[in-house]
PDB file of C-alpha atoms in Angstrom:
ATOM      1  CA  UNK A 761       0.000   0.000   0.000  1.00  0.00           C
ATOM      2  CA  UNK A 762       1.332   3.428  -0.784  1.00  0.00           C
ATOM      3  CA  UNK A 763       1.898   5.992   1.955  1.00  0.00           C
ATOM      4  CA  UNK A 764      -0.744   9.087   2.237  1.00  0.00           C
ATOM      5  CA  UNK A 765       0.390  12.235  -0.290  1.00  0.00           C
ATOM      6  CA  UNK A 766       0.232  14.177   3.059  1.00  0.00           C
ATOM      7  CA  UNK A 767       2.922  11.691   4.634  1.00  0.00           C
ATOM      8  CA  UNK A 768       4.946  11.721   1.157  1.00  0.00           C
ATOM      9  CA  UNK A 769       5.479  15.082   1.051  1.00  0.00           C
ATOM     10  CA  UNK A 770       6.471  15.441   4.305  1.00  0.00           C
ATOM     11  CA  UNK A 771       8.948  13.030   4.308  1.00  0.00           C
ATOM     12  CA  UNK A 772      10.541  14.526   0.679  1.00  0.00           C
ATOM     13  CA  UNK A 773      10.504  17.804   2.804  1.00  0.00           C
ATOM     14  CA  UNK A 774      12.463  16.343   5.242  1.00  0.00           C
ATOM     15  CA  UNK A 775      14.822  14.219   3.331  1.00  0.00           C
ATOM     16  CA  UNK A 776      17.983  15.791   3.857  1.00  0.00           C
ATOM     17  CA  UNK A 777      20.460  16.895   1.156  1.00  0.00           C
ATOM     18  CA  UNK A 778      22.180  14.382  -1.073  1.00  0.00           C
ATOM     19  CA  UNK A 779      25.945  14.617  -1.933  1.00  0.00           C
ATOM     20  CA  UNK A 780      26.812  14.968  -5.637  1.00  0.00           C
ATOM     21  CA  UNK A 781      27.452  10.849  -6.177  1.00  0.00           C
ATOM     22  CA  UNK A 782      31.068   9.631  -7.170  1.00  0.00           C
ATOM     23  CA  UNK A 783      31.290   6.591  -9.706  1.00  0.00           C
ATOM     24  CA  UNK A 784      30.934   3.152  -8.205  1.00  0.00           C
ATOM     25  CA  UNK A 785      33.944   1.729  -9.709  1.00  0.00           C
ATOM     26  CA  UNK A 786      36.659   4.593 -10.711  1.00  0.00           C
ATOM     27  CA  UNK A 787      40.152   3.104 -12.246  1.00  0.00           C
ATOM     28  CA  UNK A 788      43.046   3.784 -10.468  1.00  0.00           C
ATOM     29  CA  UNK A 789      47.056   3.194 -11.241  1.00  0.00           C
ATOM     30  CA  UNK A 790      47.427  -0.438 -11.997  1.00  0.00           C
ATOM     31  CA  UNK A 791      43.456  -1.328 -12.210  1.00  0.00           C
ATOM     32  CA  UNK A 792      42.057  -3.340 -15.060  1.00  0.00           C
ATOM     33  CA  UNK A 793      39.731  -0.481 -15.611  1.00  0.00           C
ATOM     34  CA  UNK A 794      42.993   1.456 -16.440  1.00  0.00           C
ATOM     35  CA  UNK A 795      43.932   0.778 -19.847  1.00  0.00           C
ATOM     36  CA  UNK A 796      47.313   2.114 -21.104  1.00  0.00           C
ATOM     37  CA  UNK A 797      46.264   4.461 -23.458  1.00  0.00           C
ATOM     38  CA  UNK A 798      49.903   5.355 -25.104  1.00  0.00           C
ATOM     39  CA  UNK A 799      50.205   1.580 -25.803  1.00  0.00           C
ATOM     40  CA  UNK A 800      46.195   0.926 -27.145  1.00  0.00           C
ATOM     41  CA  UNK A 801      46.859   4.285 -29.278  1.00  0.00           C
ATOM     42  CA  UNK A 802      50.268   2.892 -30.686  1.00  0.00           C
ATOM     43  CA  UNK A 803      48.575  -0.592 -31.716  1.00  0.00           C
ATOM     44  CA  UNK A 804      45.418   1.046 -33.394  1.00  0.00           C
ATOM     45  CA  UNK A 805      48.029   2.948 -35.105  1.00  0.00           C
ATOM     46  CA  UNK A 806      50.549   0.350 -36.400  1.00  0.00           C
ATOM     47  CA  UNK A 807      50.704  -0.999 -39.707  1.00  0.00           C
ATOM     48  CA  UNK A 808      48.004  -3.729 -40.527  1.00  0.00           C
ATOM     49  CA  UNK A 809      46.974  -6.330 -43.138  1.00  0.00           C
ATOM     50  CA  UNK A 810      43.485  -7.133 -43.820  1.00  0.00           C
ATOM     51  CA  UNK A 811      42.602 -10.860 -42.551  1.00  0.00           C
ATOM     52  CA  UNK A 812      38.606 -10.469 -44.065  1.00  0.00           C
ATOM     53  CA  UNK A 813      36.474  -7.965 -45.507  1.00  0.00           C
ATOM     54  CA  UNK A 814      32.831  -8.467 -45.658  1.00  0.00           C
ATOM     55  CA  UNK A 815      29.597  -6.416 -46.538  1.00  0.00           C
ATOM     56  CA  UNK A 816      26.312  -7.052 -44.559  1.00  0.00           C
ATOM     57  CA  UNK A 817      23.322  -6.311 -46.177  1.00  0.00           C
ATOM     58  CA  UNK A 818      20.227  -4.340 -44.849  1.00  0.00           C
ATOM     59  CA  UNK A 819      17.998  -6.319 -41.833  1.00  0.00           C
ATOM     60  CA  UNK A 820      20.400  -9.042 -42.142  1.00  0.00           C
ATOM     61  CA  UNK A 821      23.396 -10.915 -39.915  1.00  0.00           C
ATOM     62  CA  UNK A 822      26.393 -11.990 -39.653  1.00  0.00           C
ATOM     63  CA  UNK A 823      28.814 -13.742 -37.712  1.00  0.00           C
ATOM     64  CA  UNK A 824      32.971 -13.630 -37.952  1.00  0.00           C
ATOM     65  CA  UNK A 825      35.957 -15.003 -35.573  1.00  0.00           C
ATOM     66  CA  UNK A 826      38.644 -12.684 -34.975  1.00  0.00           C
ATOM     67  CA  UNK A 827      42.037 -13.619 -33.274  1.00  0.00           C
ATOM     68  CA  UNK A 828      43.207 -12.282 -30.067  1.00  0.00           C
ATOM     69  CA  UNK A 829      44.842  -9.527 -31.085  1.00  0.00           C
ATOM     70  CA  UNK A 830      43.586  -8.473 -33.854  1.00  0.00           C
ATOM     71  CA  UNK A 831      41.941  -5.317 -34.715  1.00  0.00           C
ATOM     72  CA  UNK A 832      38.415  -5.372 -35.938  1.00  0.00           C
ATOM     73  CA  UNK A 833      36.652  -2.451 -37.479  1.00  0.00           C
ATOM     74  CA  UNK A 834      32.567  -1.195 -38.055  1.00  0.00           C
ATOM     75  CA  UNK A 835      31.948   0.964 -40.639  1.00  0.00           C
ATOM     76  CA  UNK A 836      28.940   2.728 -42.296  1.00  0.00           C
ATOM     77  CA  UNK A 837      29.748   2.242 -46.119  1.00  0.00           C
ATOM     78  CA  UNK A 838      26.895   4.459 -47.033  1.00  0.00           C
ATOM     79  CA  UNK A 839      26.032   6.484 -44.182  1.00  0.00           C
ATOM     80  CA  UNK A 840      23.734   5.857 -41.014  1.00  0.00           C
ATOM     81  CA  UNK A 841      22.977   2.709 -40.289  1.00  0.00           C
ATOM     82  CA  UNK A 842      22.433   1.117 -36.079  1.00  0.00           C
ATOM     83  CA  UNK A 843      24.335  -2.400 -35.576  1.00  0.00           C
ATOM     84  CA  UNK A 844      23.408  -4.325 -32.740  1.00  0.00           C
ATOM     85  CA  UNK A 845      26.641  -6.104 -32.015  1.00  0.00           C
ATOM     86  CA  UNK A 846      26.831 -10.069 -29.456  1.00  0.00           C
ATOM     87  CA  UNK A 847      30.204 -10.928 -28.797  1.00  0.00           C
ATOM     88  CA  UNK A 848      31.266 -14.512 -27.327  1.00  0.00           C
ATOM     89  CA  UNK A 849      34.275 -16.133 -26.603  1.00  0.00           C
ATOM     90  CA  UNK A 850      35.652 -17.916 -29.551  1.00  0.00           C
ATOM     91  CA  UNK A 851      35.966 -21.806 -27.762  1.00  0.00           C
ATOM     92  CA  UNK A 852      33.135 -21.175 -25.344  1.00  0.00           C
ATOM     93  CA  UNK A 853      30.067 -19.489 -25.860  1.00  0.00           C
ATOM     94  CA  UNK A 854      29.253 -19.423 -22.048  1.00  0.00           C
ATOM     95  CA  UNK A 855      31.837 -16.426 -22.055  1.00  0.00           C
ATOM     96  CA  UNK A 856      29.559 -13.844 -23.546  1.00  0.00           C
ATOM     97  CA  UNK A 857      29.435 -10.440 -23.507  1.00  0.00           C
ATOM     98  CA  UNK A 858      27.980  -8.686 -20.462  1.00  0.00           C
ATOM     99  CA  UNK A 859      26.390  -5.270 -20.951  1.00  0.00           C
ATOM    100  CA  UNK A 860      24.895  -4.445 -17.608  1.00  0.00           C
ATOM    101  CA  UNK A 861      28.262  -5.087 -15.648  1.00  0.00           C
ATOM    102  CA  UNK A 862      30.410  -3.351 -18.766  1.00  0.00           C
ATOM    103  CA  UNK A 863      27.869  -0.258 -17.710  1.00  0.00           C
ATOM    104  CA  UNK A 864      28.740   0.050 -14.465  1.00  0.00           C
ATOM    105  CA  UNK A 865      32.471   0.112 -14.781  1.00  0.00           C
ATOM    106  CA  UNK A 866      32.778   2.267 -17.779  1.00  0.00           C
ATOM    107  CA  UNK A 867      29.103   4.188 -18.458  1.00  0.00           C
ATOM    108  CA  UNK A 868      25.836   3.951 -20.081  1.00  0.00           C
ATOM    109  CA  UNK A 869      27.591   4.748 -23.213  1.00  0.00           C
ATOM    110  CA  UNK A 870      31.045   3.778 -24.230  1.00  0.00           C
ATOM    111  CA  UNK A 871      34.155   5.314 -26.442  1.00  0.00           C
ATOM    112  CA  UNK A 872      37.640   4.963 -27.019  1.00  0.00           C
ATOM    113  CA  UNK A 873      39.601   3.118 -24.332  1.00  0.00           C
ATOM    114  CA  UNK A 874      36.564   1.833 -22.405  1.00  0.00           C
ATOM    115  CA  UNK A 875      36.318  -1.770 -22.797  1.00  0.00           C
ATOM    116  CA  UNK A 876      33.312  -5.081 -23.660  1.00  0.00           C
ATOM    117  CA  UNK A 877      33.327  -7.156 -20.359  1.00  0.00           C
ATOM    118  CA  UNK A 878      32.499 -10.884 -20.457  1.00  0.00           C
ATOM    119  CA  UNK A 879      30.085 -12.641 -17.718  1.00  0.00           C
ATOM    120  CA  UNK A 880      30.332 -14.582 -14.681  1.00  0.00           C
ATOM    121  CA  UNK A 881      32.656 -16.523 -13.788  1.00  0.00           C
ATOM    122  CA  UNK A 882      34.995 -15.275 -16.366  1.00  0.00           C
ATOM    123  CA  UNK A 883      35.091 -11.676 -15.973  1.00  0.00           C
ATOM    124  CA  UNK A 884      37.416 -10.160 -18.260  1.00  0.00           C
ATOM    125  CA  UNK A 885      37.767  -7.772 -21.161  1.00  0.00           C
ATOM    126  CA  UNK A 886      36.493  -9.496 -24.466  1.00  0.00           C
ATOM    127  CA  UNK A 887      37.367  -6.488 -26.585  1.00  0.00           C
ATOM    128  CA  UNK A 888      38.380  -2.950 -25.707  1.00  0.00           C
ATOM    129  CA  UNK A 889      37.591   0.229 -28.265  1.00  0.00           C
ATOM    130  CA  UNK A 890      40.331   1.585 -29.955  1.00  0.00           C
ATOM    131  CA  UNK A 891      38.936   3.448 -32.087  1.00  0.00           C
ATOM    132  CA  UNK A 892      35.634   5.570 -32.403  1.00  0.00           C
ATOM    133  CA  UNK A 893      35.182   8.443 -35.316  1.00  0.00           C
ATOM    134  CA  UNK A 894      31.680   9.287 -33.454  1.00  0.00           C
ATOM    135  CA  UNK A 895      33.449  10.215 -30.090  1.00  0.00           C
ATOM    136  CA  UNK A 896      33.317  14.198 -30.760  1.00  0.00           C
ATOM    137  CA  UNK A 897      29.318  13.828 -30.283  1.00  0.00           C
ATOM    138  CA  UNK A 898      29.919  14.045 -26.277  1.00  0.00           C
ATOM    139  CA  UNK A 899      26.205  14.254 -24.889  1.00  0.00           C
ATOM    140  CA  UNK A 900      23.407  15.771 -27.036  1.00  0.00           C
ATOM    141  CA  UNK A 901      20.946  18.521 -25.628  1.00  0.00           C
ATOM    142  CA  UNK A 902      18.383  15.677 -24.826  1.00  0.00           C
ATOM    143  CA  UNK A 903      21.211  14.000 -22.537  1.00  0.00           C
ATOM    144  CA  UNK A 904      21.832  11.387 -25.373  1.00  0.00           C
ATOM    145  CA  UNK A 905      24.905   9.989 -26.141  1.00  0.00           C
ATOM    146  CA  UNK A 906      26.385   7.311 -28.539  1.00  0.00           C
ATOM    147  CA  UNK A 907      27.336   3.372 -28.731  1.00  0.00           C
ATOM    148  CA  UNK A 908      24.492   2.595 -26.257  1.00  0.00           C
ATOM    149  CA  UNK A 909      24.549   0.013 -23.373  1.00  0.00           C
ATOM    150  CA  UNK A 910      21.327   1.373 -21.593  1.00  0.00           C
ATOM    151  CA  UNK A 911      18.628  -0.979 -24.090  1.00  0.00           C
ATOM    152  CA  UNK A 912      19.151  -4.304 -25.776  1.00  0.00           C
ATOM    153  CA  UNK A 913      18.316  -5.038 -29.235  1.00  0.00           C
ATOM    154  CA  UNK A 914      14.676  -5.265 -30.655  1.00  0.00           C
ATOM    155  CA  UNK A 915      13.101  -8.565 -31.084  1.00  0.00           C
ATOM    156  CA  UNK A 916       9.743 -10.259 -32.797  1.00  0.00           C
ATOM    157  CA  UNK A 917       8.610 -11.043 -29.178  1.00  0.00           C
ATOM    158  CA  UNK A 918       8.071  -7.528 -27.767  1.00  0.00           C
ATOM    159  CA  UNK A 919       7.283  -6.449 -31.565  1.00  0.00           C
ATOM    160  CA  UNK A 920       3.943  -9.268 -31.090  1.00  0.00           C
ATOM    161  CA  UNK A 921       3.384  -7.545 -27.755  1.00  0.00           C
ATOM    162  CA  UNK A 922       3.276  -4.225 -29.028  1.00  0.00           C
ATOM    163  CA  UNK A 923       1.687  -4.401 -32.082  1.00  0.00           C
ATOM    164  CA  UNK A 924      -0.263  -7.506 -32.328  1.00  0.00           C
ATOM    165  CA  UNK A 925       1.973  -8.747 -35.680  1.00  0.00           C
ATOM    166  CA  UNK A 926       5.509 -10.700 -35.413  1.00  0.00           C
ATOM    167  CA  UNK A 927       8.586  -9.592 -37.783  1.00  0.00           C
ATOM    168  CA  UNK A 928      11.334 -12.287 -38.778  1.00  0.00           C
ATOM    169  CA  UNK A 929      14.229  -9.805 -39.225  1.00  0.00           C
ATOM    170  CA  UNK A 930      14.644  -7.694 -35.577  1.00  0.00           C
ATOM    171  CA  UNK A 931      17.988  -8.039 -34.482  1.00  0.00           C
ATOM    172  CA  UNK A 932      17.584 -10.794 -32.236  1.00  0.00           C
ATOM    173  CA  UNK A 933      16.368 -12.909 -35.150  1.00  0.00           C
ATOM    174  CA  UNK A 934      19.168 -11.389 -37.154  1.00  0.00           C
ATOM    175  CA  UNK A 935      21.622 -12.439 -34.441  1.00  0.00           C
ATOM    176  CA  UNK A 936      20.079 -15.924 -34.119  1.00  0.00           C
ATOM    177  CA  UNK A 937      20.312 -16.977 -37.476  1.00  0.00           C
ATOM    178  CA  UNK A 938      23.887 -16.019 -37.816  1.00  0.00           C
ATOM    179  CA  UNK A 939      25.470 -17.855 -35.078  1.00  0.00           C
ATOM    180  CA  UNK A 940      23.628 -21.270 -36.244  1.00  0.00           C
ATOM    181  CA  UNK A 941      26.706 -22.156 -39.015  1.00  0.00           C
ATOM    182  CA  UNK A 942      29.249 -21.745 -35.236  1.00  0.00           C
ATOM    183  CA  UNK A 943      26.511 -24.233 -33.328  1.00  0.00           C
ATOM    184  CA  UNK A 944      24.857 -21.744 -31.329  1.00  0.00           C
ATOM    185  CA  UNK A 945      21.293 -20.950 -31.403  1.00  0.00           C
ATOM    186  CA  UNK A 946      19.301 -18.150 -30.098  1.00  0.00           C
ATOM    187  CA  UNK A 947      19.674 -19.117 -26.163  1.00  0.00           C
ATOM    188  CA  UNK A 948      23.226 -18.246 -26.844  1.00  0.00           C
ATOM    189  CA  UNK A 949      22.233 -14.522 -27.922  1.00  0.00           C
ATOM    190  CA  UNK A 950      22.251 -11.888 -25.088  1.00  0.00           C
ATOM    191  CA  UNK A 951      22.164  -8.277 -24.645  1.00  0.00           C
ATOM    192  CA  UNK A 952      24.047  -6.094 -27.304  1.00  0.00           C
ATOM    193  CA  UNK A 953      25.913  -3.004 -27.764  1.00  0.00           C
ATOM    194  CA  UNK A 954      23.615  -0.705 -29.843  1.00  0.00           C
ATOM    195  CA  UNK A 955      27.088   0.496 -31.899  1.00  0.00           C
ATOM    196  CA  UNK A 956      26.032   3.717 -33.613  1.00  0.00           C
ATOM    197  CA  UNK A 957      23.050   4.335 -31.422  1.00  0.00           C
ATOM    198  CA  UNK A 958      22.239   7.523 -29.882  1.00  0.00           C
ATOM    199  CA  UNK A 959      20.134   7.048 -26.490  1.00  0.00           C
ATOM    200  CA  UNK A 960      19.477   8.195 -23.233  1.00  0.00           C
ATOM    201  CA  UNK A 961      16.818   8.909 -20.504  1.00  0.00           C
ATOM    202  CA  UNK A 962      14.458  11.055 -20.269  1.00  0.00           C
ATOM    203  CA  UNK A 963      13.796  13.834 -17.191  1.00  0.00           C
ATOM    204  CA  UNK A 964      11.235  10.821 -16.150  1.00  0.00           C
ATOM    205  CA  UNK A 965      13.852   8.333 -16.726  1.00  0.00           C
ATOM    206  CA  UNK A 966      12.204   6.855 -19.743  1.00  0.00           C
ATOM    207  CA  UNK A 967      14.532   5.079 -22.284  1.00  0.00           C
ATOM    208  CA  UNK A 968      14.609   7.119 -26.006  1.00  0.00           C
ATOM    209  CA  UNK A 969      16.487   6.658 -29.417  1.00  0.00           C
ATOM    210  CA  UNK A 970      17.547   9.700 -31.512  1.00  0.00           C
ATOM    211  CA  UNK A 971      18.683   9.396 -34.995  1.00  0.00           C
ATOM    212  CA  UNK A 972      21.972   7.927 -35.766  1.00  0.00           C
ATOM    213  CA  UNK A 973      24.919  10.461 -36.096  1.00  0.00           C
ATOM    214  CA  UNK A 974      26.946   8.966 -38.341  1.00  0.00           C
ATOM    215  CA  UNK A 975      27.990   9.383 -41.944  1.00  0.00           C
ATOM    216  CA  UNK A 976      29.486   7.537 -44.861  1.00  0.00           C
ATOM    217  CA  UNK A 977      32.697   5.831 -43.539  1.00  0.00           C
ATOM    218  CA  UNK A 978      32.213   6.188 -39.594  1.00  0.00           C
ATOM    219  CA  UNK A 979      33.622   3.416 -37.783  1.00  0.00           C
ATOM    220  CA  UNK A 980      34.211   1.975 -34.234  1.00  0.00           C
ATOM    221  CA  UNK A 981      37.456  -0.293 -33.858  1.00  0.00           C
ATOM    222  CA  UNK A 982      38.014  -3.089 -31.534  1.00  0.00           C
ATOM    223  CA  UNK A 983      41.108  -4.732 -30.098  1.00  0.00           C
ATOM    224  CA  UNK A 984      40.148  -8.304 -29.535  1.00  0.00           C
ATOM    225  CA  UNK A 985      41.557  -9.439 -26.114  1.00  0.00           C
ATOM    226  CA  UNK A 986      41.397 -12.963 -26.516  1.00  0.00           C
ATOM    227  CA  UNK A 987      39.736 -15.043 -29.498  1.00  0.00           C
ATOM    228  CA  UNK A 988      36.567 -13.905 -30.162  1.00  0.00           C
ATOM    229  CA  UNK A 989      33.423 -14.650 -32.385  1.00  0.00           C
ATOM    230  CA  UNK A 990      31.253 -11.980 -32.861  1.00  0.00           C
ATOM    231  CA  UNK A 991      28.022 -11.619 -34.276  1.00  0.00           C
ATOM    232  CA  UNK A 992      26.681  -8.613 -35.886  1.00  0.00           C
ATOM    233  CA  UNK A 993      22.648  -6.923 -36.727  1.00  0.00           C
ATOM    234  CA  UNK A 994      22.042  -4.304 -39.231  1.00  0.00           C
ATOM    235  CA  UNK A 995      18.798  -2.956 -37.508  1.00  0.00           C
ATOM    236  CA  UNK A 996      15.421  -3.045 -39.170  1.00  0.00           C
ATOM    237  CA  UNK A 997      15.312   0.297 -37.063  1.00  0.00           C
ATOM    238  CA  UNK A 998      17.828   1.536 -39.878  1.00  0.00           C
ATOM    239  CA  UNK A 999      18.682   5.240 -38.876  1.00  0.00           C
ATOM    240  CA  UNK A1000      16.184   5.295 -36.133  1.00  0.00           C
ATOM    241  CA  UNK A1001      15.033   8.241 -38.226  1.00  0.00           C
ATOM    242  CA  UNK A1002      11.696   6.764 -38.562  1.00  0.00           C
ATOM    243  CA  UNK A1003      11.166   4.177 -35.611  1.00  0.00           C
ATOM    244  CA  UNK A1004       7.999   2.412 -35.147  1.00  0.00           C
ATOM    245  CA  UNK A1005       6.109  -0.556 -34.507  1.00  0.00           C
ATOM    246  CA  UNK A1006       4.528  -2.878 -36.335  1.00  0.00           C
ATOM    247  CA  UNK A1007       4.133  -3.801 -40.271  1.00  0.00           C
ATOM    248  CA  UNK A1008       3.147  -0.437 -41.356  1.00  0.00           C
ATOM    249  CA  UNK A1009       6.608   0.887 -39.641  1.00  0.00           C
ATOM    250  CA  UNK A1010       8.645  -1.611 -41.090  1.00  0.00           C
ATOM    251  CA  UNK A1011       7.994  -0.617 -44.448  1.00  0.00           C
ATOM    252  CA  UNK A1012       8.447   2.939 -43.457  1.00  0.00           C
ATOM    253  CA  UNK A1013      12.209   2.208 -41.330  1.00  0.00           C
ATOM    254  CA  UNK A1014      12.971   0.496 -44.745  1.00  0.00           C
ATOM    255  CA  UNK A1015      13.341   3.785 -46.449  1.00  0.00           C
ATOM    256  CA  UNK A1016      16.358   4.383 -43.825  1.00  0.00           C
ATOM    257  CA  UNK A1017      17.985   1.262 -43.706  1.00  0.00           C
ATOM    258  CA  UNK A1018      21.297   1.215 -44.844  1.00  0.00           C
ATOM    259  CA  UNK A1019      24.312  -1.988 -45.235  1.00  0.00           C
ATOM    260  CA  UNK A1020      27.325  -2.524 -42.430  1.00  0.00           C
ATOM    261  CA  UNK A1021      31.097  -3.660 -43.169  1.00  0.00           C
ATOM    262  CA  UNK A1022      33.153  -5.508 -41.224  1.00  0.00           C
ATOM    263  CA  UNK A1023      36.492  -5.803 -41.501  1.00  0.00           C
ATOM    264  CA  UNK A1024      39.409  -7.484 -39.302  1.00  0.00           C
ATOM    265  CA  UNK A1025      43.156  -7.030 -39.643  1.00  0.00           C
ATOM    266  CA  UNK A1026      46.151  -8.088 -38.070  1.00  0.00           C
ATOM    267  CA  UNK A1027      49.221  -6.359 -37.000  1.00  0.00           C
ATOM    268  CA  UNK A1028      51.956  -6.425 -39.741  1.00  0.00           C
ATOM    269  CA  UNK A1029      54.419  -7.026 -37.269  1.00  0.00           C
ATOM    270  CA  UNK A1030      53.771 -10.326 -35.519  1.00  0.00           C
ATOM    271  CA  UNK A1031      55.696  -9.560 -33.025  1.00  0.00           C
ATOM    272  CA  UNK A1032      54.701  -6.015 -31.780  1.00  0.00           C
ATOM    273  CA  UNK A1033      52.136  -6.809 -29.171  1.00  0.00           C
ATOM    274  CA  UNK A1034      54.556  -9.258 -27.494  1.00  0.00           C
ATOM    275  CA  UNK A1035      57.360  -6.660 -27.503  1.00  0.00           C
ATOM    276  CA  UNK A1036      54.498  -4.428 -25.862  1.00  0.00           C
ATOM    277  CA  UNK A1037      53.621  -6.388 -23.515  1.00  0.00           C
ATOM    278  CA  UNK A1038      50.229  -7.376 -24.369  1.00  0.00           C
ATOM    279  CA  UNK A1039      49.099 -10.083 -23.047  1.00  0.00           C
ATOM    280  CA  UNK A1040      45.510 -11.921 -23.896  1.00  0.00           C
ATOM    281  CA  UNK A1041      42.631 -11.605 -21.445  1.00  0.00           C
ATOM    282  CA  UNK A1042      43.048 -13.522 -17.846  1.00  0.00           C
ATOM    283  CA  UNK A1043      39.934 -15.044 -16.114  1.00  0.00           C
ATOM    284  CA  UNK A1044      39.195 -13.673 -12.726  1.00  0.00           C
ATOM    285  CA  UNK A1045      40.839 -15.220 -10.407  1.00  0.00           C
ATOM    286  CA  UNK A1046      38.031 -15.768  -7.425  1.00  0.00           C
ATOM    287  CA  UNK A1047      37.774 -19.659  -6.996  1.00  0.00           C
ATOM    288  CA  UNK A1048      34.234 -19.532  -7.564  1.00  0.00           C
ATOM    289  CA  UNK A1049      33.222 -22.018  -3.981  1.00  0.00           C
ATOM    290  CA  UNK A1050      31.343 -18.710  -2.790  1.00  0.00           C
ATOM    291  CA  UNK A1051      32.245 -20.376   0.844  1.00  0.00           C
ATOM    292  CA  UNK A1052      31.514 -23.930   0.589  1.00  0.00           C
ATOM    293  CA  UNK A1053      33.489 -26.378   0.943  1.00  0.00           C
ATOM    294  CA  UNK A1054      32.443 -29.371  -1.059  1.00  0.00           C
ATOM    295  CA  UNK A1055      33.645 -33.364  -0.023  1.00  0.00           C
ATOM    296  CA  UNK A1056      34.776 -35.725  -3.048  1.00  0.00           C
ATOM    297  CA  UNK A1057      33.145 -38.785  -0.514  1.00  0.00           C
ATOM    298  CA  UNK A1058      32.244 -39.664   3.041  1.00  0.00           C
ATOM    299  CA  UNK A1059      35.976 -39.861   3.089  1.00  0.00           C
ATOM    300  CA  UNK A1060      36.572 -35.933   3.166  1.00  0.00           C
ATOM    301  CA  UNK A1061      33.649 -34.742   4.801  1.00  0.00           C
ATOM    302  CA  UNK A1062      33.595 -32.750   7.628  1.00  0.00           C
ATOM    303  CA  UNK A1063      31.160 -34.057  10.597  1.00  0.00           C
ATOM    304  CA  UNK A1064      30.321 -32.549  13.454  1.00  0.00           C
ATOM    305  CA  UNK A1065      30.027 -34.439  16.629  1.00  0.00           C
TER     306      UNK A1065
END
């Protein structure tokens, strides 16, 4: 039951004043939060050699491996396009990408430097930004901001919910039939990163979209930190310029739709990241027993008398 308006007001009348909040998790000297930006600067800028190159069409997806180490870059061939990106690791798709933790220790919205964490038990960096032509936009004079962690990616099921009529190409379908030819299926796809995707809250802390910022040949880079198979959505949603639900707004966003390329290189010098010190991605190293103790047999267990 909800207290009286009388007794509400009262009590916001009486809450005292609130600090200006720090971050929950700020990187210090040494922290993996704390990426070395004069050595992530010098291997986005070393000499490369193109591994693959591939075009993906509008309302489609795709999925790619890319080597630890490697560099792998999104680009808008022909101007603004969303791309809702799922990112696993490349021997185990348990390791996935994990955007709600990946918020809290960079931000809602992420840039050059900030990095793509992986889930529990792993816990490490999948991929960290490297590059990011979009990062002048800053934060918009709705509060929105770019590369979006804050929503997931849209899907037939809330589409059905919404609008009474399923679609076969959201990004979630998109997703799901891309990953089939690496054995996954859609239980393996999770929340994305909305990669060219301008979002934010609203002054009731309502989730929006604003039109995509980018222009032909924007791109976002990624430094793979261990192998990595990613999967990637070019959004029904298009631009965003025209966002709706339901069949009448799909062939509306289709006017705004626009193809996605991929491509992933590797350092010309094979040896440069070892000379730098670069190392792949560790696993946390918590032991996972969360305080138990568990016997192998009668043998080993503990009694108490």
């Amino acid at each position: 039951m909800s207290v009286s308006k009388d007794e509400a007001e009262a009590r916001l009348k009486a809450r005292k004043p609130i600090p200006k909040p720090k971050p929950a998790y700020l990187p210090v000297t040494g922290s993996p939060l704390t990426v070395d930006k004069d050595l992530y600067a010098s291997i986005a800028a070393a000499p490369r050699v193109q591994l693959e190159e591939f075009v993906i069409p509008i309302r489609s997806g795709r999925a790619w491996k890319a080597p630890a180490g490697s560099i792998v870059r999104i680009s808008t061939p022909e101007g603004a396009q969303v791309g809702d990106l799922n990112i696993w690791n490349a021997h185990n798709p348990r390791e996935k990408f994990w955007a709600a933790r990946t918020k809290q220790l960079h931000a809602s919205h992420v840039s050059t430097y900030d990095r793509l964490w992986s889930c529990l038990p792993y816990m490490r960096p999948l991929v960290t930004i490297v590059g990011d032509s979009l990062s002048w936009y800053g934060v918009d004079e709705h509060g929105g901001r770019v590369h979006d962690l804050l929503g997931t990616g849209c899907d037939g099921y809330i589409s059905s919910v919404l609008s009474g009529k399923g679609y076969d190409f959201h990004c979630r379908s998109n997703l799901t039939r891309a990953v089939l030819p690496f054995g996954l299926n859609e239980g393996d796809v999770h929340d994305v990163i909305n990669i060219f995707q301008v979002t934010g809250l609203d002054d009731q802390g309502r989730y929006f979209m604003s039109p995509c910022p980018a222009q032909k040949g924007d791109y976002i880079e990624f430094l793979a930190e261990q192998d990595v198979l990613m999967a990637l959505s070019t959004c029904p949603g298009g631009d965003l310029s025209l966002w709706g639900f339901g069949a009448d707004s799909e062939k509306e966003m289709i006017k705004c739709c626009r193809p996605l390329k991929v491509e992933v290189f590797a350092l010309e010098d094979s040896s440069f990241l070892q000379k730098s010190r670069w190392k792949p991605a560790e696993p946390a190293p918590y032991n996972g027993l969360h305080g138990m103790f568990v016997p192998e047999g009668e043998h080993s267990a503990v009694t108490k008398s």
